[in-house]
């Protein structure tokens, strides 16, 4: 009897095959059922003999892929091929394709590759993009337990986040292009909306999206100034959200409970619903997610060591997102969305090593609360030979923070001899509010790429108005401290005037405003079928202004008011040449990046001595933009029939006029200046292998050496014949040289529609230098060396249909290396404060996808 034939028909009427990537979600299941689901989601006819698919299982296919790539991944490891028939649709076969059928490109290759959009502003498979990109999709982030930016950094060589402040603020950088002041060196995007923040003396940092309802995260290494603009000097990180489905209801859910050694338990729960409201016309995706992270730091008395509060640094996070996709016509699609995120932390993750590991001697809790809302309107129009995309967005952020300044003030007033005064109940509370409001509009025209088009292009216009406000009030009982330290003195005699109403000793209101207007374009031409050249250019006009008001006895005898502004017209070109040979590609890129300059608020009269040491009577009113040229050689591709994929690049970056902070250590202030030149050179390499069925191995490692190329001196002070050294040739820029991540997963079927798996990963980041070397202004022997970091994570679980249940261990080695350390240079005692990775945590995760 002839084997039965299974005909899988998705639609009753013919549909033209779509070459563009689209969303798929097909869980691992019997192959016949998976092909039926592929047919329904792709609107393609699929025909296969029942004898071929019997007793075979598919792989999970989740993400955005071209149809050919998705069906190839379904068939991976089955020994079957998919071929496209001349009349349309696919036939699954074990033999050679018929003469009238077109083999699916790359048939027999194993890895489909994540589709990314950032690097060239069009959907492309990652292995076909001539640029260095790391991309993490939702499935891989779930498997690796990625919940935050810190987790992403450990998985991505070349990406660093260095803690810059006691409340956990971080500076993110790519390829060593790192700075803790001025405009951001790394672009941070939610889809197409920039959200990065201007840093103010290391105390204002970005608010990154928490990782739940995301399609993927893209890390674009190297300057992206041509297509992304200011702030993407070293690269960009894009948090890409899912697109609503128009034809099927889908649910994604995740629940987690965990227990941290020495701390309180944690838990999270989130669900995303994706459903069509009008079939093939209107789709809606709604997600809600919440997480409680238990604390593990105890607050104790600085004098007796008695416990005041346990596990104080707990955190509560929540996020909500809604997006509607409206297909108004065959050509017009309108997609409004809103993203809301709210984080509340009860206390900072900081402890005092002198009091014991995870013990804090601060006199008060230091909570912070940060939230943002991001409404966006996307409009897409298919004009035939090209598409038009408009992205209008408004980013509204508000952050509130409390810090205990008492130890800093006591140390400053006693020359570092102590951080608290026995018998004196002194307290100083700093209340800070940060507001950020960004309006942006991008209009982009993109030529259609049929896959073999000889000439393709992207042109666009970008507009952004950004306002950032920083308000700080320091409230204290300084009237108690001054006479205790200096008998016979009062606040009025010591500072020249008394406190402001409400016991305020320092008050500041600082407003930054930035406007950017830019036109950009990128064109690619296929010189031959394999050789392609691309040229891009962005011309922008930027205007920056600020107003700063300061008052209180800490400022001096009078209130201060300052303002300043600056305008520039930067031009950022990009050149790329790539050669594609089958599944392999080599490329070369030269690109320019920049970030906007700014203006300095003046500092109080108490800084006069520090300024005199630098040969100044006042801080410079403005500082210029800095810029760089990046040169990159790269290769990527697949080997051994797709069982091995690799991507690597070599880079050299010349960075000029670096914006950096010049500290004024005696008064605790500082200013920004352009400090000479630097170079960053190194490589990154990614390798993924599937040597046997069920086993996946990954290795990613990179080397970055970013150093100053010149000595930079301040002005010569009066009465001196030498100037202060501000930067030394050969000093590091404050990022690790080596980063690596190695992981492996083994999965095996244990029953019908059920598989078990084990995953393990080790991440490493080498030691680095936090400040300039000895003899450089701002050198601090206590904080100079940053520690190397090691992290081992394990996960084991079972997948059954749409369910994935797993147990895991994070920071299995219970590493306590400091991720941040602060101790005043004048500190004569042991007043250091530190942060580490979260202690060893075990947990259980349940994930559902249909």
Short mmCIF file of C-alpha atoms in Angstrom, two decimals, residues 99 105 177 196 229 272 307 462 483 491 508 585 601 609 621 625 631 636 700 726 729-730 771 835 850:
data_model
loop_
_atom_site.label_atom_id
_atom_site.label_comp_id
_atom_site.label_asym_id
_atom_site.label_seq_id
_atom_site.Cartn_x
_atom_site.Cartn_y
_atom_site.Cartn_z
CA UNK A 99 13.64 19.72 -11.63
CA UNK A 105 18.32 28.63 0.33
CA UNK A 177 34.26 54.04 24.68
CA UNK A 196 19.67 57.63 26.93
CA UNK A 229 22.90 59.88 15.57
CA UNK A 272 1.55 38.59 27.59
CA UNK A 307 21.05 45.06 63.96
CA UNK A 462 15.22 62.91 12.64
CA UNK A 483 30.05 73.15 67.30
CA UNK A 491 27.01 77.35 61.04
CA UNK A 508 20.20 73.02 43.39
CA UNK A 585 30.94 36.81 4.55
CA UNK A 601 27.72 74.98 35.86
CA UNK A 609 41.62 76.22 46.27
CA UNK A 621 32.08 77.73 30.56
CA UNK A 625 31.75 67.52 21.35
CA UNK A 631 37.97 50.86 11.64
CA UNK A 636 30.98 35.58 9.77
CA UNK A 700 31.90 34.43 23.06
CA UNK A 726 44.82 65.53 34.19
CA UNK A 729 49.41 58.50 28.25
CA UNK A 730 48.82 54.75 28.59
CA UNK A 771 40.84 56.08 38.00
CA UNK A 835 28.71 46.42 46.04
CA UNK A 850 1.52 28.57 22.78
#
